[in-house]
Short mmCIF file of C-alpha atoms in Angstrom, two decimals:
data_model
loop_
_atom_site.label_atom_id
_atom_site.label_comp_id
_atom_site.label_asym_id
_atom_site.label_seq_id
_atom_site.Cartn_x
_atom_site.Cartn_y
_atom_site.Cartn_z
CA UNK Y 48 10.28 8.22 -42.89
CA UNK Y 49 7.62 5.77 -41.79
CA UNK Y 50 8.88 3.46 -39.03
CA UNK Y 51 7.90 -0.20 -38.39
CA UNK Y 52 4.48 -0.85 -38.57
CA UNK Y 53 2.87 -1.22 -35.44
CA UNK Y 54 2.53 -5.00 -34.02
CA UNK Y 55 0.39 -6.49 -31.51
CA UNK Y 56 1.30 -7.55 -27.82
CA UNK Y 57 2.55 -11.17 -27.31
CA UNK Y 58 -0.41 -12.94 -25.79
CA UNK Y 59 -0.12 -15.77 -22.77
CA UNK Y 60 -0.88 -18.00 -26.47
CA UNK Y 61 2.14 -17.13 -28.24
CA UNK Y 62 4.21 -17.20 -25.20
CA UNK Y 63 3.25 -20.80 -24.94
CA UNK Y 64 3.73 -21.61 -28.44
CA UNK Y 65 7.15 -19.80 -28.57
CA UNK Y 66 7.98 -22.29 -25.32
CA UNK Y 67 7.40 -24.89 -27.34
CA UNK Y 68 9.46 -23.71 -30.50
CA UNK Y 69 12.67 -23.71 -28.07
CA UNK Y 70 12.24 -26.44 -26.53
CA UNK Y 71 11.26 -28.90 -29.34
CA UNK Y 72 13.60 -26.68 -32.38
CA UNK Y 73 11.11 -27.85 -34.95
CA UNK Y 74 7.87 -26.36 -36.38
CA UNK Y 75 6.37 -29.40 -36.92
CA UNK Y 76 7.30 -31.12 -33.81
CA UNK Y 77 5.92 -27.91 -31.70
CA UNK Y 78 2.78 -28.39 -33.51
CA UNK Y 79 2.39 -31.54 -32.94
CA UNK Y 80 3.43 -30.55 -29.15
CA UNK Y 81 0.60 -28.33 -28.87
CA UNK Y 82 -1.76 -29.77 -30.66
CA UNK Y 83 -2.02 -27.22 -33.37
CA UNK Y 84 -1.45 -27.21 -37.18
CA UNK Y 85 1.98 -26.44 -38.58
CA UNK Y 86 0.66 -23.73 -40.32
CA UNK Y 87 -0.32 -22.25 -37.17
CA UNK Y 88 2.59 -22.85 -35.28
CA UNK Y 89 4.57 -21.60 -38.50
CA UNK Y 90 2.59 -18.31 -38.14
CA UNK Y 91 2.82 -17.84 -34.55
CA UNK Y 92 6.56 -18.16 -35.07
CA UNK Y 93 6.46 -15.24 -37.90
CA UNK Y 94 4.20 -13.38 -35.99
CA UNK Y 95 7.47 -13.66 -33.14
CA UNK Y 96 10.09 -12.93 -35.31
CA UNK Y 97 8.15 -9.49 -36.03
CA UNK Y 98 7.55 -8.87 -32.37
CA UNK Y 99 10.79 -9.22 -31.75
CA UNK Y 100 12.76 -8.12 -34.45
CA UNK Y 101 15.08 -11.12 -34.91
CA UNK Y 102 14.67 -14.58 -36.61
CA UNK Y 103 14.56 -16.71 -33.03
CA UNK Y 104 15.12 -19.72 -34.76
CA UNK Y 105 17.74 -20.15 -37.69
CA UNK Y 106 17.57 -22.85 -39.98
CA UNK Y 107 21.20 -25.20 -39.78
CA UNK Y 108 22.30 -28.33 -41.36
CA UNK Y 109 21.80 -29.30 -38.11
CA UNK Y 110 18.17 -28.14 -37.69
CA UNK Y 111 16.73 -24.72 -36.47
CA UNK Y 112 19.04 -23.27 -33.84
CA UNK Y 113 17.64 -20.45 -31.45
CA UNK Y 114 19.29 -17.00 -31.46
CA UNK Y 115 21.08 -15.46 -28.45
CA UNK Y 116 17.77 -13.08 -28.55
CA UNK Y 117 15.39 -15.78 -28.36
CA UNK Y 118 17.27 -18.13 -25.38
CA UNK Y 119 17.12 -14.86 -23.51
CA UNK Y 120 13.47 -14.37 -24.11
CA UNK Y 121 13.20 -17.99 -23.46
CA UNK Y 122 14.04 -17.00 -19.92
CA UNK Y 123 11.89 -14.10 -19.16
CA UNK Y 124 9.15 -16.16 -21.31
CA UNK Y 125 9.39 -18.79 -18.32
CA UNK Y 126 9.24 -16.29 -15.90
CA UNK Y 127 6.34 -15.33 -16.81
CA UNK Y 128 4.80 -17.83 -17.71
CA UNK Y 129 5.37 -19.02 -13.96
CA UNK Y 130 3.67 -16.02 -12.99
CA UNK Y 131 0.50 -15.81 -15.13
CA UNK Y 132 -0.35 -19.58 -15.29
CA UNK Y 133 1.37 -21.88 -12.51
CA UNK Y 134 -1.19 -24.48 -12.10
CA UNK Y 135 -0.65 -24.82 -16.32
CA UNK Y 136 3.03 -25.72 -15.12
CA UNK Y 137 3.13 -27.64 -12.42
CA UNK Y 138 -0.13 -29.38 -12.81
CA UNK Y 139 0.38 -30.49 -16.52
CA UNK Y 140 1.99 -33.72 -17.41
CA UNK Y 141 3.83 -36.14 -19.96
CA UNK Y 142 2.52 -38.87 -21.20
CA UNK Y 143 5.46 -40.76 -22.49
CA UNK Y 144 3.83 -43.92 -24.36
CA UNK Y 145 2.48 -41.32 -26.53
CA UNK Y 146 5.07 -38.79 -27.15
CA UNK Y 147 7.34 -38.24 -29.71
CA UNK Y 148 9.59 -36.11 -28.41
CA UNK Y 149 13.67 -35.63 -28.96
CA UNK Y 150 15.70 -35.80 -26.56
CA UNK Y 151 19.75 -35.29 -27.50
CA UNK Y 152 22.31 -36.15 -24.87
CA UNK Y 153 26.22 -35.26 -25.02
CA UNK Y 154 28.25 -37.92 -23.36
CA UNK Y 155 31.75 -39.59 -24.16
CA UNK Y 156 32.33 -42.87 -26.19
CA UNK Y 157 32.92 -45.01 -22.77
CA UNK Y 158 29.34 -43.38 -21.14
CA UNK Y 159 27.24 -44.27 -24.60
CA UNK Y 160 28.57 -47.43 -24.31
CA UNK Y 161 27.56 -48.29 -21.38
CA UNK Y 162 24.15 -46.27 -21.00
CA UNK Y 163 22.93 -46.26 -24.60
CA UNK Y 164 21.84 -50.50 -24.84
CA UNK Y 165 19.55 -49.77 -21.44
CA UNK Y 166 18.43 -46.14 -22.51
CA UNK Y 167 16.98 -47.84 -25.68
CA UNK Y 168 15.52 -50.85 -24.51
CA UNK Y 169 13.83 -48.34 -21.39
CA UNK Y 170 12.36 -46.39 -24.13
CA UNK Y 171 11.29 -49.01 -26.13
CA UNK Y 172 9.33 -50.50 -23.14
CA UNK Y 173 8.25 -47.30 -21.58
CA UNK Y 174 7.87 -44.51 -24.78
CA UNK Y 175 8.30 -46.05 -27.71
CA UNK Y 176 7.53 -43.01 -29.77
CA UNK Y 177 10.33 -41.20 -28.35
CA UNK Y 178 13.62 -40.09 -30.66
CA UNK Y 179 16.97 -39.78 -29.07
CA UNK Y 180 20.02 -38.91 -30.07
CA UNK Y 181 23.16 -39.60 -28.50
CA UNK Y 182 26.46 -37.34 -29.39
CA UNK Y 183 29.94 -38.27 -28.26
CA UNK Y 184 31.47 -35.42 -26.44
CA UNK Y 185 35.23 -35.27 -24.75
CA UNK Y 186 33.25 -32.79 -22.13
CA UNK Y 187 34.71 -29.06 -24.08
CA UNK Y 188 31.95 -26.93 -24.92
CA UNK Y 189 28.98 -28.90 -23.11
CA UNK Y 190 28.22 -26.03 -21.39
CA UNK Y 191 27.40 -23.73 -24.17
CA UNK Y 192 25.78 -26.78 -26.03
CA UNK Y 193 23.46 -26.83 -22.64
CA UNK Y 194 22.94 -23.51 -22.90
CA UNK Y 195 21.97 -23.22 -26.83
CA UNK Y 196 19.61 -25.69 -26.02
CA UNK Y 197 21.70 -27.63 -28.74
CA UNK Y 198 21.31 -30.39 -26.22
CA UNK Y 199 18.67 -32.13 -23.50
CA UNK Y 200 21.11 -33.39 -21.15
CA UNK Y 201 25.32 -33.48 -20.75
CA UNK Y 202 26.17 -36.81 -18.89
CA UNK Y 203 29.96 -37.27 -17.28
CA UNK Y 204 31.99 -34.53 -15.39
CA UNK Y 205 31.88 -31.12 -15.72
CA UNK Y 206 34.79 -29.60 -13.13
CA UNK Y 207 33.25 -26.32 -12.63
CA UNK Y 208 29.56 -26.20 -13.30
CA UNK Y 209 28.07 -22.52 -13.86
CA UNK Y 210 25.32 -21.52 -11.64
CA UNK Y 211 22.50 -21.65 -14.84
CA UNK Y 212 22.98 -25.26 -15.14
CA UNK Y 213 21.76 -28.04 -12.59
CA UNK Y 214 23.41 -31.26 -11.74
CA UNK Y 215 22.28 -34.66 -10.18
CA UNK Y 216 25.27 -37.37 -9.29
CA UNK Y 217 23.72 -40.25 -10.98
CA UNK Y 218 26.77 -42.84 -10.25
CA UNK Y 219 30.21 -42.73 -8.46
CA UNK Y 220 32.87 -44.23 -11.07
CA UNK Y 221 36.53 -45.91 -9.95
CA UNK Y 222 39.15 -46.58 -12.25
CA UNK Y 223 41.64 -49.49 -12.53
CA UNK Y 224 44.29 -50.84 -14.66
CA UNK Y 225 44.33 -53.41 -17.30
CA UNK Y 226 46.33 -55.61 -19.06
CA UNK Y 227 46.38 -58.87 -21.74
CA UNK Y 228 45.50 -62.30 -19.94
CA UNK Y 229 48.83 -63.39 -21.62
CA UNK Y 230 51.14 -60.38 -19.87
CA UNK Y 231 54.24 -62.36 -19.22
CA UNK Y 232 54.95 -60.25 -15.71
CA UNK Y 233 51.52 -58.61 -14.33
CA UNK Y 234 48.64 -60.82 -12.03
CA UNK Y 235 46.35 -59.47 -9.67
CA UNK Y 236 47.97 -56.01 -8.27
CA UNK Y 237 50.71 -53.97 -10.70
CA UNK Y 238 53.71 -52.64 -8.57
CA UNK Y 239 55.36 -48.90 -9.44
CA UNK Y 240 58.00 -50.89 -11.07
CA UNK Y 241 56.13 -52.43 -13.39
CA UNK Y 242 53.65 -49.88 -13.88
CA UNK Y 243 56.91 -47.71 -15.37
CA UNK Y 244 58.59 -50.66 -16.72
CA UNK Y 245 55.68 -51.47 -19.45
CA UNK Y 246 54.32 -48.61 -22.20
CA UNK Y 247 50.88 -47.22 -21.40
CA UNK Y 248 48.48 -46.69 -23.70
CA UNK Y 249 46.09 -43.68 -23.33
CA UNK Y 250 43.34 -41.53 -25.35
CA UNK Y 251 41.85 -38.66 -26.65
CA UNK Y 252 42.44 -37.03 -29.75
CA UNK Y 253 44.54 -34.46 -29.15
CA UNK Y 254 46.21 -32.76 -25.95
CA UNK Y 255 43.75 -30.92 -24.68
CA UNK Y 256 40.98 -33.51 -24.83
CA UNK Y 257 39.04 -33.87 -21.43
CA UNK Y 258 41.56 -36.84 -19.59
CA UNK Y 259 40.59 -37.01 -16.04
CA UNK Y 260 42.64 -40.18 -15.67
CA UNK Y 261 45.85 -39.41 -17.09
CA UNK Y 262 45.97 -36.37 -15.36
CA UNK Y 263 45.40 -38.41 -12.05
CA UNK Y 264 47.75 -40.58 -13.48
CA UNK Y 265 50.36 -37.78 -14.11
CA UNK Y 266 49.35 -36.14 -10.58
CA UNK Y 267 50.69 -39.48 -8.73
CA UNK Y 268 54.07 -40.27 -10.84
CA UNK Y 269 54.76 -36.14 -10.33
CA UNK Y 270 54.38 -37.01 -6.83
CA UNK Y 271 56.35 -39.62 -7.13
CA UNK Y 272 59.01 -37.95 -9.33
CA UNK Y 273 58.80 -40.68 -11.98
CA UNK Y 274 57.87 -40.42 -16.09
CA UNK Y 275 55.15 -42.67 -17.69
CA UNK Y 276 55.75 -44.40 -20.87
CA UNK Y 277 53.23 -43.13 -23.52
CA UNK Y 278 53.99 -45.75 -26.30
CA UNK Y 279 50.30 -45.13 -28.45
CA UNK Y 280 47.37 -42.53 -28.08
CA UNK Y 281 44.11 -44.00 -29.63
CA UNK Y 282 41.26 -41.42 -30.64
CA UNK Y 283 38.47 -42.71 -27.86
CA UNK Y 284 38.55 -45.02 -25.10
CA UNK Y 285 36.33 -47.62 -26.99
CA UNK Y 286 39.83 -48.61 -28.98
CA UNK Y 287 41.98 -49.00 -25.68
CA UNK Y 288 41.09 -52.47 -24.43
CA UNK Y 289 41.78 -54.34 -28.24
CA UNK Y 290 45.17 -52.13 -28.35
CA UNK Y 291 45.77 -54.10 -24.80
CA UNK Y 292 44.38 -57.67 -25.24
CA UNK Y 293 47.36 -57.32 -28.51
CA UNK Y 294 50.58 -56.12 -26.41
CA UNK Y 295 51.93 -55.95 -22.96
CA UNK Y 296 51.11 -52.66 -22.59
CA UNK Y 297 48.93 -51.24 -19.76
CA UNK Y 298 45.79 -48.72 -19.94
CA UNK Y 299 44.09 -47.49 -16.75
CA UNK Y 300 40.47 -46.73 -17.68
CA UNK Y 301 36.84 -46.69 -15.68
CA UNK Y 302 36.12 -49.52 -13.72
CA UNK Y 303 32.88 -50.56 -15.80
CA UNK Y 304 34.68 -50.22 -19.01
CA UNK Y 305 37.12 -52.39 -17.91
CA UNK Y 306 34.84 -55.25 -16.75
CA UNK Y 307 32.66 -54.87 -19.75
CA UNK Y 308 36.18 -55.35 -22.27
CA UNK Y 309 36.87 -57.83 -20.32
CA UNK Y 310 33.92 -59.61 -20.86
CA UNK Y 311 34.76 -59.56 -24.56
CA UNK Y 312 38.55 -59.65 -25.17
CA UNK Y 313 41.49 -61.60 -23.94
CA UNK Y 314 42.19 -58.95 -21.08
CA UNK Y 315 41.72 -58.92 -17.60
CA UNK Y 316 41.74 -55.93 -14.50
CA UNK Y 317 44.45 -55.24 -12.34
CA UNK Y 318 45.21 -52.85 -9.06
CA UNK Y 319 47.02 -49.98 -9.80
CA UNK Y 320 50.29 -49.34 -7.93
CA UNK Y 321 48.44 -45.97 -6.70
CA UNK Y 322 44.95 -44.35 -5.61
CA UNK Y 323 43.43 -43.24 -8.84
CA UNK Y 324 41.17 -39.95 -8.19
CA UNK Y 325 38.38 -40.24 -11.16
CA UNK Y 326 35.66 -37.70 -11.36
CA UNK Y 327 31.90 -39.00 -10.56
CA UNK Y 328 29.30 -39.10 -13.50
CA UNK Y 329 26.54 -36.96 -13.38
CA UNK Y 330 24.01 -35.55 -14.95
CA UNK Y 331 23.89 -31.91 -16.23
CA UNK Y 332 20.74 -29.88 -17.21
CA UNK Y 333 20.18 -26.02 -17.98
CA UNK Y 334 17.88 -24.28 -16.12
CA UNK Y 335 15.32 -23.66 -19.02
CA UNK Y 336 14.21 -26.86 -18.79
CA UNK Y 337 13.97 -28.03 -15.27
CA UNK Y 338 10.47 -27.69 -14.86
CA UNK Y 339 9.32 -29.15 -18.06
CA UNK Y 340 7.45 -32.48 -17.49
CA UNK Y 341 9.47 -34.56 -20.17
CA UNK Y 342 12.44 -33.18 -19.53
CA UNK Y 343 11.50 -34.41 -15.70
CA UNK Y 344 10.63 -37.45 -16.89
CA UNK Y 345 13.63 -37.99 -19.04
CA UNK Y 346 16.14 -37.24 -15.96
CA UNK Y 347 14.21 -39.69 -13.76
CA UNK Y 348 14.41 -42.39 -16.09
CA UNK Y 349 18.22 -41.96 -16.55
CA UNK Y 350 18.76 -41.79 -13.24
CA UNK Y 351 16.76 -45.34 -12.89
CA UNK Y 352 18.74 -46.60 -15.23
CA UNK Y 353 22.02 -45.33 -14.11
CA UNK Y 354 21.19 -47.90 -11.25
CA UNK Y 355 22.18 -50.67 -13.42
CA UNK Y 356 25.84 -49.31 -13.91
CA UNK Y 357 26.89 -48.62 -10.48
CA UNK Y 358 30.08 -50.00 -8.56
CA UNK Y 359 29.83 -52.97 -6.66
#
């Protein structure tokens, strides 16, 4: 029987090309990227899939997602890619008022809150031409998302990062409590007794949703040998301050979403009875991308802008 017809080597061209298929997911895009047709780029990624014997890139209702095949080739493409050209590498660069590139970022509903307003208005003043998409994420399954390349960058805690991924602290992040401006008992600091005397509300959508602060929370009354009063569970944080401002019911949340809701509700911060232990924020990247220059880019200007959201 005849066997498969004989194909020819991948060149240091397709290598490159095939870079940019992973990276940007999108024929068009990658094109555009390297500053070829689509009909070339289209080709190059046939000519792949017959190298390779595997599609690479699937086509989703979410977009073209690479295979398992073609994130490990990704790797070894790097690799050599490093060897055969590093001055192409390291010496090329990103011109962000003119790219159009799409960056997606996992984060929870508190993070986009707070980050998305000044990661827009940064890219409208600095690359206008650049798409990004935001995803809310309660932290479960980041690191395969990373991985897939089904995201740019995961931003919030991760407890045990995998050595394939890299991570940069971009702020520090305290938690307090908070309570309606009306509450008929609370000012200033919240004792234990009160702190079990009044409901709590909390969030997340189910029980095993990523809860760093009610499992502080927990950790202290265990301690302590005392129950907590769950009266409501809200899907996402972003409901827990109106839920508050309307009872006398408590919520311990991040510091900055707590000054923020208080900004805009009838609410205001208290001390909690106890230290609260909440996770820092970073930043979380795989390793298939830390060399790219707008990837680079991209960190650096989140990290500037994480500047504006720091504690006091």
């Amino acid at each position: 029987m005849p066997g498969r017809p004989p194909v020819s080597p991948v060149t240091l061209q397709l290598l490159v090309q095939f870079e940019a298929l992973i990276q940007e997911r999108h024929v068009t895009r990658a094109a555009e990227r390297m500053g070829i047709s689509q009909s070339t780029m289209s080709a190059a990624l046939a000519r792949l899939r017959r190298q390779f014997d595997d599609p690479l890139l699937i086509r989703t209702a979410k977009g073209m997602v690479p295979t398992a095949k073609a994130l490990e080739l990704a790797k070894r493409a790097r690799v050599a890619l490093e060897l055969l050209e590093p001055d192409r590498l390291h010496g090329r660069t990103f011109s962000a008022h003119e790219s159009e590139r799409h960056f997606r970022i996992l984060t929870t509903e508190g993070l986009a809150l707070l980050l998305a307003p000044l990661i827009a208005a940064h890219l409208r003043q600095h690359a206008p031409g650049v798409r990004l998409t935001i995803q809310p994420s309660d932290m479960r399954g980041t690191v395969e998302s990373l991985r897939d390349q089904a995201c740019d960058l995961t931003i919030g805690h991760i407890l045990h990062p995998p050595s394939d991924l890299r991570k940069k602290l971009i702020y520090p992040q305290g938690a307090c409590c908070i309570v309606s401006a009306r509450h008929p008992e609370i000012d200033g600091r919240i004792t234990l007794r009160q702190f079990l005397k009044y409901p709590h509300v909390v969030w997340g959508a189910d029980e095993t949703s990523y809860r760093s602060i009610e499992t502080s929370v927990a950790r202290a009354l265990g301690n302590a040998r005392h129950p907590l009063k769950h009266a409501i569970r809200v899907p996402n944080i972003l409901i827990v301050p109106a839920v508050v401002a309307a009872t006398d019911m408590i919520a311990t949340v991040p510091l900055r979403i707590a000054r923020e809701a208080a900004e805009r509700l009838d609410i205001k911060t208290a001390q909690p009875p106890f230290k609260i232990a909440n996770p820092d924020i970073s930043m979380y990247w795989h390793e298939l991308n830390h060399r790219d220059p707008a990837h680079i880019w991209f960190r650096l200007a989140i990290q500037a802008i994480a500047q504006a959201v720091r504690e006091p």
